[in-house]
Coordinates of C-alpha atoms in Angstrom, one line a residue:
M9 CA 100.5 120.5 124.6
M10 CA 102.4 118.9 127.7
Y11 CA 102.7 114.9 128.3
R12 CA 100.5 114.2 130.6
H13 CA 101.9 111.4 131.6
P14 CA 105.7 110.8 133.6
Q15 CA 108.1 112.2 132.3
T16 CA 109.8 109.1 133.9
H17 CA 107.0 106.3 131.7
A18 CA 107.6 108.4 128.2
R19 CA 111.3 108.0 128.4
H20 CA 110.7 103.9 129.6
V21 CA 108.0 103.1 126.9
L22 CA 110.6 105.7 124.0
D23 CA 113.7 103.1 125.8
V24 CA 112.3 100.0 125.4
Y25 CA 110.8 101.1 122.1
A26 CA 114.0 102.2 120.6
R27 CA 116.7 99.5 122.1
H28 CA 113.0 97.5 119.1
Y29 CA 113.5 99.7 116.4
N30 CA 117.4 99.4 116.9
G31 CA 117.9 95.0 116.7
H32 CA 115.6 95.0 114.1
R33 CA 115.0 96.4 111.2
P34 CA 114.5 94.1 108.3
H35 CA 114.3 94.0 104.8
Q36 CA 111.2 92.3 104.4
A37 CA 109.8 90.2 107.7
R38 CA 107.5 87.5 107.9
G39 CA 106.1 84.5 109.9
Q40 CA 103.5 86.5 112.0
R41 CA 99.6 85.9 111.8
S42 CA 96.1 86.7 113.1
G43 CA 93.9 84.3 112.8
D44 CA 93.6 83.2 109.0
F45 CA 96.5 86.3 108.1
E46 CA 100.1 85.8 107.8
I47 CA 101.0 89.3 108.4
S48 CA 104.7 90.4 105.9
R49 CA 106.2 93.5 106.2
I50 CA 107.8 94.9 103.1
T51 CA 110.3 98.3 104.8
E52 CA 111.3 100.1 101.9
W53 CA 113.8 102.9 104.1
H54 CA 115.1 103.6 107.8
G55 CA 115.0 107.1 109.0
S56 CA 118.6 106.7 110.7
F57 CA 117.7 110.0 112.2
A58 CA 114.5 109.4 114.1
P59 CA 113.0 105.2 114.6
V60 CA 111.0 105.7 111.6
S61 CA 110.1 103.7 108.7
V62 CA 108.2 103.3 105.2
Q63 CA 106.5 99.8 104.7
T64 CA 104.6 98.6 103.1
W65 CA 102.2 95.2 105.1
V66 CA 101.7 92.7 103.6
L67 CA 98.3 90.3 104.2
R68 CA 98.0 86.7 102.9
G69 CA 95.0 84.4 103.2
Q70 CA 91.8 83.7 102.2
G71 CA 92.9 83.6 98.3
R72 CA 94.0 86.7 98.6
T73 CA 96.7 88.8 99.0
I74 CA 96.8 92.8 100.7
L75 CA 99.0 95.4 100.8
V76 CA 98.2 98.0 103.0
D77 CA 100.2 101.4 101.5
T78 CA 102.8 101.2 99.1
G79 CA 105.7 103.7 100.3
L80 CA 107.9 105.8 98.1
G81 CA 108.1 104.4 94.6
N82 CA 110.9 104.2 92.2
D83 CA 111.7 107.1 89.9
K84 CA 109.4 110.0 90.5
P85 CA 110.1 112.9 90.5
R86 CA 110.4 115.1 93.8
V87 CA 111.4 118.8 95.7
H88 CA 112.0 116.0 98.7
G89 CA 115.9 114.1 98.1
L90 CA 114.0 111.4 100.1
L91 CA 111.4 111.1 97.6
A92 CA 113.1 111.9 94.7
N93 CA 114.4 109.1 91.9
R94 CA 114.8 106.8 93.8
D95 CA 116.4 103.0 92.5
G96 CA 114.9 100.9 95.6
D97 CA 114.5 97.4 95.2
F98 CA 110.9 97.1 96.5
L99 CA 109.0 94.7 94.1
H100 CA 112.4 92.6 94.8
R101 CA 111.9 92.3 98.4
L102 CA 108.2 90.9 98.0
A103 CA 109.0 89.0 95.5
A104 CA 111.4 87.7 98.7
I105 CA 108.4 86.5 100.2
G106 CA 107.2 85.3 97.2
V107 CA 104.8 87.3 96.2
Q108 CA 104.0 88.8 92.4
P109 CA 102.9 92.3 91.1
E110 CA 100.2 90.2 89.4
D111 CA 99.5 88.2 92.9
V112 CA 98.6 91.2 94.5
D113 CA 94.7 91.4 94.1
T114 CA 93.7 94.1 96.0
V115 CA 96.0 97.5 97.7
V116 CA 95.1 99.5 100.5
N117 CA 95.6 103.5 100.5
T118 CA 95.5 104.4 104.2
H119 CA 95.5 108.1 102.8
L120 CA 96.9 110.0 99.6
H121 CA 100.3 111.7 100.9
T122 CA 102.6 110.6 98.5
D123 CA 105.3 108.3 100.8
H124 CA 101.7 105.9 101.2
V125 CA 101.0 105.6 97.1
G126 CA 103.6 105.4 96.0
W127 CA 104.3 101.6 94.1
N128 CA 101.3 102.3 92.9
T129 CA 102.3 102.7 89.8
R130 CA 106.0 101.7 87.7
L131 CA 107.1 103.0 85.0
E132 CA 106.6 101.7 82.1
N133 CA 107.7 102.6 78.4
G134 CA 107.7 106.3 79.7
E135 CA 104.3 106.5 81.3
W136 CA 102.7 105.7 84.1
A137 CA 101.3 102.3 84.6
P138 CA 99.6 100.3 87.8
A139 CA 102.3 98.8 89.3
F140 CA 100.1 95.1 90.2
P141 CA 97.9 94.5 87.3
N142 CA 94.8 92.6 88.9
A143 CA 94.6 94.2 91.6
Q144 CA 91.7 97.1 93.8
Y145 CA 92.8 99.7 94.4
L146 CA 91.0 101.2 97.7
M147 CA 91.1 105.2 98.3
H148 CA 88.5 107.1 100.5
K149 CA 87.1 110.0 98.2
A150 CA 87.6 112.0 100.9
D151 CA 91.5 112.3 100.5
F152 CA 91.4 111.9 96.1
D153 CA 88.9 114.7 95.8
Y154 CA 91.6 116.8 98.4
W155 CA 95.0 116.0 96.9
N156 CA 92.7 116.7 93.1
P157 CA 95.3 119.6 91.9
A158 CA 92.1 119.7 89.0
N159 CA 90.3 120.8 92.8
N160 CA 92.7 123.6 93.9
I161 CA 91.7 123.2 97.9
P162 CA 94.1 124.9 100.2
R163 CA 96.7 122.5 102.1
K164 CA 96.8 123.3 105.7
S165 CA 99.3 121.0 107.3
D166 CA 103.2 121.5 107.4
F167 CA 103.0 117.8 105.4
G168 CA 106.5 118.2 102.4
D169 CA 106.2 120.6 99.8
P170 CA 103.3 120.9 97.7
A171 CA 104.8 120.3 94.4
D172 CA 105.3 117.0 95.7
S173 CA 101.2 116.4 96.4
R174 CA 100.8 117.9 93.3
A175 CA 103.2 115.7 91.3
G176 CA 101.6 112.0 94.1
F177 CA 98.2 112.4 92.6
D178 CA 99.4 112.8 89.1
D179 CA 102.0 110.0 89.1
S180 CA 100.8 107.5 91.5
V181 CA 97.1 108.7 92.0
L182 CA 95.8 109.7 88.7
P183 CA 96.8 107.0 87.0
V184 CA 95.1 103.5 88.6
H185 CA 92.2 105.6 88.6
R186 CA 92.5 106.5 84.7
A187 CA 92.8 102.2 84.1
G188 CA 89.5 102.0 86.3
Q189 CA 91.4 99.9 89.5
A190 CA 90.5 102.5 91.0
L191 CA 87.5 101.7 93.8
L192 CA 86.8 105.0 95.1
W193 CA 84.8 104.3 98.4
E194 CA 82.6 106.7 100.0
G195 CA 81.4 107.5 103.6
D196 CA 82.3 105.8 107.0
E197 CA 82.6 102.4 106.3
Y198 CA 83.9 99.9 103.3
S199 CA 83.5 96.2 104.2
I200 CA 85.9 94.3 101.6
A201 CA 85.1 90.3 102.4
A202 CA 84.7 88.5 105.4
G203 CA 86.4 90.2 108.1
L204 CA 88.4 92.6 106.5
S205 CA 86.6 96.4 106.7
L206 CA 86.6 100.6 106.5
Q207 CA 86.5 102.7 107.6
L208 CA 87.5 106.2 107.9
A209 CA 89.3 107.8 110.8
P210 CA 90.0 111.6 109.6
G211 CA 91.6 114.0 110.4
H212 CA 96.1 113.6 109.6
T213 CA 94.1 113.6 105.9
P214 CA 89.5 113.9 105.0
G215 CA 90.1 110.5 103.7
S216 CA 91.6 108.7 106.7
T217 CA 91.0 105.3 107.1
V218 CA 92.1 102.9 109.6
L219 CA 91.6 98.2 107.6
K220 CA 90.3 96.3 110.7
L221 CA 91.2 92.3 110.3
H222 CA 88.9 90.2 112.3
S223 CA 90.1 86.5 112.2
G224 CA 88.6 84.0 113.9
T225 CA 90.1 85.1 117.7
D226 CA 92.7 88.4 116.3
R227 CA 92.7 91.8 115.2
A228 CA 94.7 93.3 114.5
F229 CA 94.2 97.4 113.2
F230 CA 96.0 98.5 110.4
V231 CA 96.2 102.5 111.0
G232 CA 97.9 104.5 108.7
D233 CA 99.6 107.8 110.4
L234 CA 97.0 108.5 113.0
I235 CA 100.5 107.2 114.7
H236 CA 103.5 108.5 114.2
T237 CA 105.5 108.1 117.5
P238 CA 104.8 105.9 120.3
L239 CA 104.0 108.4 122.5
Q240 CA 101.2 108.6 121.0
F241 CA 99.8 105.3 122.6
L242 CA 100.1 107.2 125.5
T243 CA 99.1 111.2 125.1
P244 CA 96.8 110.3 121.5
D245 CA 95.9 114.5 122.2
H246 CA 99.2 115.4 121.4
D247 CA 99.5 115.7 117.2
T248 CA 102.6 116.7 114.6
C249 CA 102.3 119.3 112.3
L250 CA 101.3 117.0 109.4
S251 CA 97.3 116.1 109.7
E252 CA 95.9 118.7 108.6
D253 CA 93.0 119.0 110.3
Q254 CA 95.2 118.4 114.2
Q255 CA 91.5 118.0 117.6
Q256 CA 89.6 116.0 114.2
A257 CA 92.3 113.5 114.0
A258 CA 93.4 113.4 117.5
R259 CA 89.5 112.1 118.3
S260 CA 90.0 109.9 115.5
R261 CA 92.7 108.2 117.5
R262 CA 91.4 108.4 120.8
R263 CA 88.5 106.0 119.0
M264 CA 91.1 104.1 117.5
L265 CA 92.9 103.7 120.8
E266 CA 89.5 102.9 123.1
E267 CA 88.4 100.2 120.7
A268 CA 91.8 98.1 120.5
A269 CA 92.1 98.7 123.7
D270 CA 88.3 97.5 124.6
T271 CA 88.9 94.7 121.8
N272 CA 92.6 93.5 122.4
A273 CA 93.6 94.3 119.0
L274 CA 96.5 94.9 118.4
I275 CA 97.3 98.2 116.3
I276 CA 100.2 98.0 113.3
P277 CA 101.4 102.0 112.5
A278 CA 102.4 102.1 109.1
H279 CA 106.7 104.3 110.0
L280 CA 106.8 102.2 113.5
G281 CA 110.3 100.2 112.8
G282 CA 111.0 97.4 115.0
A283 CA 108.3 96.2 116.6
G284 CA 106.0 97.4 113.5
G285 CA 102.8 97.2 116.1
A286 CA 101.6 96.8 119.7
E287 CA 99.3 95.7 122.3
V288 CA 96.8 98.7 125.1
V289 CA 95.4 99.1 127.6
R290 CA 93.0 101.4 129.8
K291 CA 94.8 103.8 131.7
G292 CA 92.2 106.0 133.8
E293 CA 91.4 108.3 130.7
T294 CA 94.9 107.5 128.6
F295 CA 95.9 104.2 127.4
T296 CA 99.4 102.2 128.4
I297 CA 101.2 100.0 126.2
N298 CA 100.4 96.6 127.3
Q299 CA 102.7 94.9 125.1
W300 CA 105.0 95.3 122.1
A301 CA 104.4 93.0 118.8
T302 CA 106.8 91.8 117.5
L303 CA 106.5 91.8 114.1
T304 CA 109.9 90.9 112.6
A305 CA 110.6 86.9 112.2
P306 CA 113.5 86.5 108.4
A307 CA 111.8 85.6 105.7
A308 CA 111.2 81.4 105.2
N309 CA 112.9 81.3 101.8
P310 CA 114.5 83.4 99.5
G311 CA 110.9 84.2 96.6
R312 CA 110.8 83.8 93.4
P313 CA 113.3 86.4 91.1
V314 CA 110.4 89.1 90.5
R315 CA 109.3 88.8 86.7
L316 CA 108.6 92.7 85.6
T317 CA 106.4 92.0 82.3

């Protein structure tokens, strides 16, 4: 699909984004507030070949600690080299912003691709156990059913290796379900708490969801993989080969961008490094970026050592 925006406009957007990405690559970032909530970021991996990151967003406020997606995980047997048998310091980076595993009360999996569920679990005595023992894990039932190998549903996208998808479900999703910590929500919306809700936005996967934060006059949409590249802010009908239903993903993305533009909500995708998020405004039948939101303030203190007990 051809981009409908002038080439110079698209190049300008990518150039500005690249400056943000190359200038801000924090392992952890905190300090951005949205109403009563503090938004922090834990970056697990940076792409050297493309401006892509694997990261977890941490929301703290109203007595809650919420993780949005959980990245790649450690010790996971995978075919893809980036995912395989990692030995990263994700939990130590959480500790550096003052979050211990037992502090987390909610984990939101925007969808169940392997790069969004890895730290749902960790290896304990040879068994996969929930990494956050006090958390409720929220995932849409449509995704749970779709990616469950027992249902043998054929995939439509080019995402990853089928063996990795099966393994990711078995070691990062099924264990939290068996432990009674997974809530498989259904329908179009789910309310977590005052000002926090999930909205179904299918297409990338059948159960892809957006976490909406509304606190005071501030709004933020954590959109998962609805947006993979800054160009999708400008051309929402353009999708990637990674979606199960590209046309449906494009419709979901356009609806989300329309609502964000109309309500002045900050859009925070899962994989954009650098600035991390953006505000968009309408431009005729499409959209443009009003300003990047630089969610890159350094951690205020080194935090506590992580307790792996």
